[in-house]
Coordinates of C-alpha atoms and ligand atoms in Angstrom, one line a residue:
X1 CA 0.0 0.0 0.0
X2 CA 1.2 3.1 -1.2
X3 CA 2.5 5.6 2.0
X4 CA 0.0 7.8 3.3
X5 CA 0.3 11.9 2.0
X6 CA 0.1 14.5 4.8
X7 CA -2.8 15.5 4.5
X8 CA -4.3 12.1 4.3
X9 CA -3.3 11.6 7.6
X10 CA -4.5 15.0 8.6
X11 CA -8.0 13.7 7.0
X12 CA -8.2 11.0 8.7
X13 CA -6.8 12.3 12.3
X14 CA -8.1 15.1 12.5
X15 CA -11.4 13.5 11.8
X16 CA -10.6 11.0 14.7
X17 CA -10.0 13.3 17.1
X18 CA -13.1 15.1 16.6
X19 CA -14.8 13.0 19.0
X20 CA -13.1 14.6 22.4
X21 CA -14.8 17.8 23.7
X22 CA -12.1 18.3 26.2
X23 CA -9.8 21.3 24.0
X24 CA -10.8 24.4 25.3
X25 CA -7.9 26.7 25.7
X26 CA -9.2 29.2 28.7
X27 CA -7.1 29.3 31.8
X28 CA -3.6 29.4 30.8
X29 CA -1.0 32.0 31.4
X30 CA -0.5 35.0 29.3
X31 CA 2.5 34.4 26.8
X32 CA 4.1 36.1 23.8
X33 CA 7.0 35.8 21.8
X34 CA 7.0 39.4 21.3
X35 CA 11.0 40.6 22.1
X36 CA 12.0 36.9 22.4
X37 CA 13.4 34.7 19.8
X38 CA 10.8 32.4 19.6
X39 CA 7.3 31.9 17.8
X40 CA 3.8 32.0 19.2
X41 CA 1.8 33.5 21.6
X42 CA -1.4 32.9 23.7
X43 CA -2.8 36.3 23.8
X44 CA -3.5 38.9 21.2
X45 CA -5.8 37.5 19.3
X46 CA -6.3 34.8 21.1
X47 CA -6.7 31.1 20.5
X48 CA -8.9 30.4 18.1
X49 CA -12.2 27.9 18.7
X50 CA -14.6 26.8 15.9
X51 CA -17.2 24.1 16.8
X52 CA -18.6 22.0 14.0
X53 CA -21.8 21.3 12.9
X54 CA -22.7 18.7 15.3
X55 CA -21.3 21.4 17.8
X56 CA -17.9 19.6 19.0
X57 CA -15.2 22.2 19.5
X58 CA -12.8 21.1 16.5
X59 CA -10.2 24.9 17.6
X60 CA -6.7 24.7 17.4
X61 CA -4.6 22.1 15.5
X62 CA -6.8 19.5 17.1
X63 CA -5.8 15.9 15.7
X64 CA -4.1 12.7 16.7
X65 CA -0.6 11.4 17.0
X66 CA -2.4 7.8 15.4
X67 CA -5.8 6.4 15.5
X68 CA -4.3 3.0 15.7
X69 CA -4.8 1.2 19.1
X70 CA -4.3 -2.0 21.0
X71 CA -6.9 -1.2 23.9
X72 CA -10.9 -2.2 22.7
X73 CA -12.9 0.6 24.3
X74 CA -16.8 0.1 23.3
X75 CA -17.3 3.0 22.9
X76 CA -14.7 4.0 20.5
X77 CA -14.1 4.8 17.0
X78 CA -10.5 4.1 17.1
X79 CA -10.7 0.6 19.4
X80 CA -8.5 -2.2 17.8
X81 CA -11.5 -4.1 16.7
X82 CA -13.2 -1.1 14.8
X83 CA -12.9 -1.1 11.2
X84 CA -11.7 2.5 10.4
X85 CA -9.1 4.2 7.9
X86 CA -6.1 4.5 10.3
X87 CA -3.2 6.5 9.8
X88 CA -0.1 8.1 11.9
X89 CA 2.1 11.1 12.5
X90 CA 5.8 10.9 13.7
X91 CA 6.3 13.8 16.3
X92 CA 8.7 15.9 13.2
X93 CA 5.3 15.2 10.6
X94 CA 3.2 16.7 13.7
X95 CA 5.7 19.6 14.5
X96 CA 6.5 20.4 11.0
X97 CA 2.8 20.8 10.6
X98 CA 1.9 22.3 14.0
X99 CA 4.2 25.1 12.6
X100 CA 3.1 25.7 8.8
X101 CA 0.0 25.7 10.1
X102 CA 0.6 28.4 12.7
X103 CA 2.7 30.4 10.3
X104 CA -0.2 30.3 7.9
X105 CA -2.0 31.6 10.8
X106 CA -4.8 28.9 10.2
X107 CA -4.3 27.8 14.1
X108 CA -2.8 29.7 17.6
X109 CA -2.3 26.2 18.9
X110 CA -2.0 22.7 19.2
X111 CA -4.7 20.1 20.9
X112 CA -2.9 16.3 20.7
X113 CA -4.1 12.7 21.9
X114 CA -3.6 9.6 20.5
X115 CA -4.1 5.8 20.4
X116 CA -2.0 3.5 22.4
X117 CA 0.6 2.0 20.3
X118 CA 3.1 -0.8 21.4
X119 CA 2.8 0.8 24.8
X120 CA 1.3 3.4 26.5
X121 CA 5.0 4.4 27.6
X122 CA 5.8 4.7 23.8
X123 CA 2.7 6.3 23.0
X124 CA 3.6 9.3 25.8
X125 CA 7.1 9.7 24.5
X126 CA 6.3 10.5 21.3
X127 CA 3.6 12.9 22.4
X128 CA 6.2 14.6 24.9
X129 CA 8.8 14.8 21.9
X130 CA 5.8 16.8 20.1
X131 CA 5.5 19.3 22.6
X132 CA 9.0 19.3 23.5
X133 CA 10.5 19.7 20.0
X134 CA 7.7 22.8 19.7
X135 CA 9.2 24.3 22.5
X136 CA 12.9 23.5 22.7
X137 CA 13.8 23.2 18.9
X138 CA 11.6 25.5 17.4
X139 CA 11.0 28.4 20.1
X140 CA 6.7 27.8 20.1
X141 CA 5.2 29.9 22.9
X142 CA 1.7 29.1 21.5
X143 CA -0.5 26.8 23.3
X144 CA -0.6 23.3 24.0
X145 CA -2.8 20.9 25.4
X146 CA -1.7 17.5 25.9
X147 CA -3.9 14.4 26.4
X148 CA -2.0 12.4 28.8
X149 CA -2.2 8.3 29.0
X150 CA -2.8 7.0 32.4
X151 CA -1.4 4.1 32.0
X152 CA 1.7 6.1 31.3
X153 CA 4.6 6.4 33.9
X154 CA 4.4 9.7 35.9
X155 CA 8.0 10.7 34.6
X156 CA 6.6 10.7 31.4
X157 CA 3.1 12.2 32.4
X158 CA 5.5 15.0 34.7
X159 CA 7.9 15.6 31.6
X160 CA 4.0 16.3 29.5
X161 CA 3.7 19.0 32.4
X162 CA 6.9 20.8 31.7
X163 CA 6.0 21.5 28.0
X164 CA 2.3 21.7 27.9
X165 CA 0.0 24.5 29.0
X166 CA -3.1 21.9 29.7
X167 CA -3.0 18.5 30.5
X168 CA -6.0 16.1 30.3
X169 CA -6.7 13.2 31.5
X170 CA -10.2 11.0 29.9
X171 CA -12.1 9.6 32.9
X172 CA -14.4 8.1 29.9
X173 CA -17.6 7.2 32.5
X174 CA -18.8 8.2 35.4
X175 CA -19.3 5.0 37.3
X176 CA -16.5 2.3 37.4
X177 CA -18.6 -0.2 36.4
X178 CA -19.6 1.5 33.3
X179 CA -15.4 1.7 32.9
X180 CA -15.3 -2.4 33.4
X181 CA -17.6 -3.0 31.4
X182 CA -17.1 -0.9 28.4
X183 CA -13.7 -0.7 28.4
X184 CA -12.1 -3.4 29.9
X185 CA -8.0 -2.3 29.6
X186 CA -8.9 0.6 31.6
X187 CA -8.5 1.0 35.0
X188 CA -10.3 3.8 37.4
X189 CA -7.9 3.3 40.2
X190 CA -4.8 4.0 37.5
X191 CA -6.9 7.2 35.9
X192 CA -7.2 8.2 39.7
X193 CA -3.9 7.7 40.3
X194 CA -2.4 9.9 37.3
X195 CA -4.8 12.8 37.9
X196 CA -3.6 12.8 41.1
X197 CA 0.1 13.3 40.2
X198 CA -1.0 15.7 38.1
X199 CA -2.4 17.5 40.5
X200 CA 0.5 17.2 42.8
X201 CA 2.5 18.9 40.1
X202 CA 1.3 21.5 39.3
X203 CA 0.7 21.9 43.1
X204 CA 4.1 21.9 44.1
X205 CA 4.8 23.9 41.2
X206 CA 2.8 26.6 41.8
X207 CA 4.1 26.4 45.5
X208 CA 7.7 26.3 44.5
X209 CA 7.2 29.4 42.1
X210 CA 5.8 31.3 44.8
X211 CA 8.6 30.6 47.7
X212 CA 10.4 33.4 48.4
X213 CA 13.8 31.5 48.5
X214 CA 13.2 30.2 44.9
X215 CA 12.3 33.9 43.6
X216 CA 15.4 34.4 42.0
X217 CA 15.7 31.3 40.0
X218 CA 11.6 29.8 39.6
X219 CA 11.3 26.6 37.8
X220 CA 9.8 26.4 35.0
X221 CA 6.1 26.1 34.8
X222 CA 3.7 22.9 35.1
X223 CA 0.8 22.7 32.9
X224 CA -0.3 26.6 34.4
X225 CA -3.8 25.8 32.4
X226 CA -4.2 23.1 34.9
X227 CA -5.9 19.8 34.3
X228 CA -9.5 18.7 33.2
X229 CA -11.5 15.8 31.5
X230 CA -14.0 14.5 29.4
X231 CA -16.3 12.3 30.6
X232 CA -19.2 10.3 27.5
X233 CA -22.7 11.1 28.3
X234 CA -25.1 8.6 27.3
X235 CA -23.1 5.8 26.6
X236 CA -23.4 3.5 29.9
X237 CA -27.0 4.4 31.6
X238 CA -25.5 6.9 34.3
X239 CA -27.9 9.5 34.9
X240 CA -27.2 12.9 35.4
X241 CA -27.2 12.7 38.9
X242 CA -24.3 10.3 39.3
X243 CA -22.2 12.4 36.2
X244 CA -22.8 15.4 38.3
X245 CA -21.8 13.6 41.4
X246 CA -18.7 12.4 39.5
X247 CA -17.4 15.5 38.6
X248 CA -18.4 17.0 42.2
X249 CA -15.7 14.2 43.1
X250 CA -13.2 15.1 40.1
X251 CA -13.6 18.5 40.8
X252 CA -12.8 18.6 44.9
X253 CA -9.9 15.6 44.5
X254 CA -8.2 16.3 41.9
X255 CA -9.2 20.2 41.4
X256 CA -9.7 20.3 38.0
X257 CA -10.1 23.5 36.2
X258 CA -13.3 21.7 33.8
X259 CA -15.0 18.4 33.7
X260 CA -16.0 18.4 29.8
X261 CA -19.3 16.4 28.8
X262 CA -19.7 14.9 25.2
X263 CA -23.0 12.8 24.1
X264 CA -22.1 9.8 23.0
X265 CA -21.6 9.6 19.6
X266 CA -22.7 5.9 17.7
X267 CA -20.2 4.5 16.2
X268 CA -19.8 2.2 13.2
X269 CA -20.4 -1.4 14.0
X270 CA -21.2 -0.8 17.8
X271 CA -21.7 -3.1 20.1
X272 CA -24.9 -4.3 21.0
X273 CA -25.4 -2.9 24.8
X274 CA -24.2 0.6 23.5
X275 CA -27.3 2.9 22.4
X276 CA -28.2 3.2 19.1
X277 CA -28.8 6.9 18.8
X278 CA -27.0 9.6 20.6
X279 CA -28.5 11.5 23.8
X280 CA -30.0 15.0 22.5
X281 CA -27.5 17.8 22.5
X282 CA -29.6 19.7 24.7
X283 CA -28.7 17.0 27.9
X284 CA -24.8 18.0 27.2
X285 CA -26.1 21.4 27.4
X286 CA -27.8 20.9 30.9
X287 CA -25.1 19.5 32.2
X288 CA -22.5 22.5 31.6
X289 CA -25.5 24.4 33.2
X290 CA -25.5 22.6 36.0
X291 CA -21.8 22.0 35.9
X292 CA -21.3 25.9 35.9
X293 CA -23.9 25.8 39.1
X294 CA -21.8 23.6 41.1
X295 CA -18.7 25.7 40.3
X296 CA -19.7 29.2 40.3
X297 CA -23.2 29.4 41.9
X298 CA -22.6 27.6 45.4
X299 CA -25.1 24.4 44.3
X300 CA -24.7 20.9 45.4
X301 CA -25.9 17.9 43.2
X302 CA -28.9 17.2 45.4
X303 CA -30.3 20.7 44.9
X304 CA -29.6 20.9 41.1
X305 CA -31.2 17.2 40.7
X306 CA -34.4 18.7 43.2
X307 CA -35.1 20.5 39.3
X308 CA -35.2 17.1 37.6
X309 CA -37.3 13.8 37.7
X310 CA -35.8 10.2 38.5
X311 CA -32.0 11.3 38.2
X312 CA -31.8 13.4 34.7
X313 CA -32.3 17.0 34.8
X314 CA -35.3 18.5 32.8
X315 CA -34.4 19.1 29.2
X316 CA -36.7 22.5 28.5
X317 CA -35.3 24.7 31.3
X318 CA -31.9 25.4 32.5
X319 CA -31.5 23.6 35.6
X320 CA -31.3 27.0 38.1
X321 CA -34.4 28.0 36.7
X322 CA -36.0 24.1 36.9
X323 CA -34.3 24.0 40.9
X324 CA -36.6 27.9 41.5
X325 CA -39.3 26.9 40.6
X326 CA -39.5 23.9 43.1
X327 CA -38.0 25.7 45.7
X328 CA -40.3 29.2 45.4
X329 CA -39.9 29.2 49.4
X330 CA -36.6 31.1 48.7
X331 CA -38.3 34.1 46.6
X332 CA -38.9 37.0 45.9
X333 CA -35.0 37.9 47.0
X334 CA -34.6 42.0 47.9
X335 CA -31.6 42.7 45.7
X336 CA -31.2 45.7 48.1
X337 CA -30.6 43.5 51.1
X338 CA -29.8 40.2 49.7
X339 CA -26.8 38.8 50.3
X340 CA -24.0 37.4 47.4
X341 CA -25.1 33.9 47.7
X342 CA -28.7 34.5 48.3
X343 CA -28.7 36.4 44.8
X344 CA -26.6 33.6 43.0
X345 CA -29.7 31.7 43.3
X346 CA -32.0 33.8 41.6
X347 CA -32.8 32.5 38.0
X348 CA -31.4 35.3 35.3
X349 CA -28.4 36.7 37.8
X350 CA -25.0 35.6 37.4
X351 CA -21.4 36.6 39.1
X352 CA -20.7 39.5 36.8
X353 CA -24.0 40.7 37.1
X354 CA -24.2 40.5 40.8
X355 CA -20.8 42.1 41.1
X356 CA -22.6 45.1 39.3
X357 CA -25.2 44.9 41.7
X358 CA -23.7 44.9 44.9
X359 CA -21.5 48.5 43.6
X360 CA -24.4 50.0 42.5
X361 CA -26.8 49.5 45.5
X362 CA -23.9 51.0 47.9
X363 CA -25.4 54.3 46.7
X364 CA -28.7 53.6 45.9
X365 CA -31.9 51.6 46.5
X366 CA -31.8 50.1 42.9
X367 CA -35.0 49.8 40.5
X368 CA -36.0 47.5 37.7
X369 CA -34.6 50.4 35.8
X370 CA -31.3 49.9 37.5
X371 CA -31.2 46.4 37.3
X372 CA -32.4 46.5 33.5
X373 CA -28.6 48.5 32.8
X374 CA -27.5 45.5 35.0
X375 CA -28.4 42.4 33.6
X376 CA -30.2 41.1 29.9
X377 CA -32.8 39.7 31.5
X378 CA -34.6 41.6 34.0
X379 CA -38.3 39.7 32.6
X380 CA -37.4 36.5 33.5
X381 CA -36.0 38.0 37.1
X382 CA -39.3 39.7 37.9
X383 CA -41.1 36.7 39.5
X384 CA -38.0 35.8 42.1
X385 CA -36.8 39.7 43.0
X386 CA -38.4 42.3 45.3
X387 CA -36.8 46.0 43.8
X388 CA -37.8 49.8 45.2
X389 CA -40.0 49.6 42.9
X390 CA -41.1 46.2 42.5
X391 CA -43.0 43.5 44.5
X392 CA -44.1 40.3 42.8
X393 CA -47.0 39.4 44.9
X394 CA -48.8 36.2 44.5
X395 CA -47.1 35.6 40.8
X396 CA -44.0 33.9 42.5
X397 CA -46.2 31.3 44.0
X398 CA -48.5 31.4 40.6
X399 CA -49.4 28.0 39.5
X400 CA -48.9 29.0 35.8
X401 CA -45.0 30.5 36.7
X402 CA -43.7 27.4 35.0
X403 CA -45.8 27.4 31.5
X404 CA -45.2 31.0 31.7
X405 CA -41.4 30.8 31.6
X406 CA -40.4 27.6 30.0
X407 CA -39.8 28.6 26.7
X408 CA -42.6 26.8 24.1
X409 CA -41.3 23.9 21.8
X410 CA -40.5 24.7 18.4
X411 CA -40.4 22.9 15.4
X412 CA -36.6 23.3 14.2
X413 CA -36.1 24.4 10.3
X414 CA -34.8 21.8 7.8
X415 CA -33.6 24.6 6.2
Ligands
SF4_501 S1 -7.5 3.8 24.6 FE1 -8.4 5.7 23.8 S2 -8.1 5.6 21.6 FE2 -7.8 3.5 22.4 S3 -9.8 2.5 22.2 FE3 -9.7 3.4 24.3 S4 -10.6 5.5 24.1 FE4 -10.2 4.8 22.0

């Protein structure tokens, strides 16, 4: 068979690597190459993210190392017994494109997994030499997000650290049986264990760049985008209470800076106990929702999952709306007396808003006009808030509240 072109391979990896949400670039340090020899930079214009038509984030140079691989995960495309086009990069193919590409200007960065090939030792090294030839040969400032292999030793997984701004590891399922049973090579305990060192890395890191006695001399950085992981929606039976109490787990052990969710995607010639169409888009969508509750809103799981029925959350409203209108005991708030957390709960009000608000009633007692400069939605607020000028009465407790602000279903356009 006739060797593979370039951009062959890039067809066919890139295409493989679609199918991991985990590649947003948010969180890492600023860095240019302005006044330095090198190349690349994480600012100015930023990195770039473009999501595709079935709405996976496909930014940066996002593609695998190879989609060949001896491990038999169900639920993959790319499992030895799947029947696909396969193809691979050597780390120079990957830099050499990594850095047309970014010279072009098509990309401000780099998002790399891979299969496991002869080992997942092997398989590491030659992502490490990736990232490492990127920075050390060529001088690239730009960023980097490594998928790390558990199985991996941590020198290898610590070496990842030193050149990459993110590291991820896949924690595939939320329940360890689901991990048993639909992919059998994997381990949870070893997935644990790497996000763990990991986390002690970039731990110590951050604590050794801050001592006083190290000041004049700090080592060089550890993945300063921190970790995260993606975990398949969909694919074993887990509700969305148990994913949310997964990540509630991920998030406090291993402080990740995201827990990414994807809907399980069918693949071709699927097993049998795997479902046969994917979840609806809109569940993936609750779940960030919720997700963003439990990280920036003060929510547990229980609370978020009082909004649902029988473990999922309801698809038609946004879970902090769905958890308000079952808990109307806690409304109308007085945004001039409320406290931070008490106005967190409030359907419609965010952080940024609520940073607004708190500044702006120091001087005044604040109006729906004052709130309308405040916030997009002041409509949807008016059932929950008490302002100067504003008292809901019985419509908080109105039986109707829910028809009234869920939006109505609509027929989407084939066209
Ligand atoms: S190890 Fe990764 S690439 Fe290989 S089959 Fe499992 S999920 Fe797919």
């Amino acid at each position: 068979m006739a060797a593979r072109t370039t951009i062959e391979k890039l067809r066919i990896l890139a295409d493989a690597a679609k199918y991991d949400a985990s590649c947003a670039s948010s969180g890492t340090s600023k860095r240019s190459a302005i006044g330095t020899s090198g190349i690349g930079s994480t600012e100015g214009m930023g990195i770039c993210h473009a999501y595709a038509p079935d709405g996976r984030c496909i930014s940066l140079l996002k593609v695998l190392l190879t989609n060949f691989c001896t491990f038999d995960c169900r639920y993959c495309v790319n499992r030895v017994s799947s029947n696909v086009e396969r193809a691979r990069f050597t780390p120079e193919e990957l830099v050499r494109l990594t850095l047309d590409f970014y010279k072009r200007n098509y990309i401000e960065g780099l998002f790399l997994s891979s299969g496991i090939i002869r080992s997942p030792d092997y398989t590491m090294e030659q992502i490490v030499e990736v990232a490492r030839s990127l920075r050390e040969d060529h001088g690239f400032l730009g960023y980097i997000h490594l998928k790390s292999i558990p199985e991996a030793s941590p020198e290898l997984i610590a070496a990842a650290g030193r050149h990459a701004d993110r590291l991820s590891i896949n924690i595939e399922l939320p329940r360890t049986e689901g991990l048993r049973h639909y992919a059998p090579e994997k381990s949870a305990a070893t997935i644990r264990k790497a996000m763990g060192d990991v986390r002690s890395g970039i731990d110590e890191n951050r604590h050794a760049r801050k001592s006083r006695l190290l000041r004049r001399a700090k080592p060089p950085r550890f993945a300063p985008g921190g970790q995260s992981t993606q975990m398949i929606v969909g694919a074993d039976g887990s509700d969305d209470g148990q994913i949310l109490r997964a990540s509630t787990r991920l998030y406090g052990s291993y402080r990740l800076r995201r827990v990414y969710y994807s809907a399980y995607s069918p693949i071709p010639d699927a097993s049998a106990d795997l479902p046969p169409v994917r979840p609806p888009l809109v569940r993936e969508h609750r779940l960030y929702q919720a997700d963003w509750m439990l990280r920036f809103y003060g929510f547990g799981v229980d609370e978020i999952m009082d909004g649902g029925a029988q473990g999922m959350l309801d698809l038609a409203i946004d879970p902090k709306l769905a958890w308000a209108l079952v808990h109307r005991e806690w409304f109308p708030v007085d945004i001039n007396r409320a406290p931070r957390e008490t106005l967190l709960r409030v359907p419609g009000l965010g952080p940024i808003a609520i940073g607004k608000l708190l500044a702006a009633r120091r001087h005044a007692r604040l109006r729906l006009d004052d709130l309308a400069r405040l916030t997009t939605s002041v409509k949807k607020l008016l059932p929950f808030i008490e302002a100067a000028d504003w008292s809901p009465g019985s419509l908080t407790d109105s039986p109707g509240l829910a028809a009234r602000l869920a939006p109505p279903a609509e027929q989407l356009s084939l066209f």
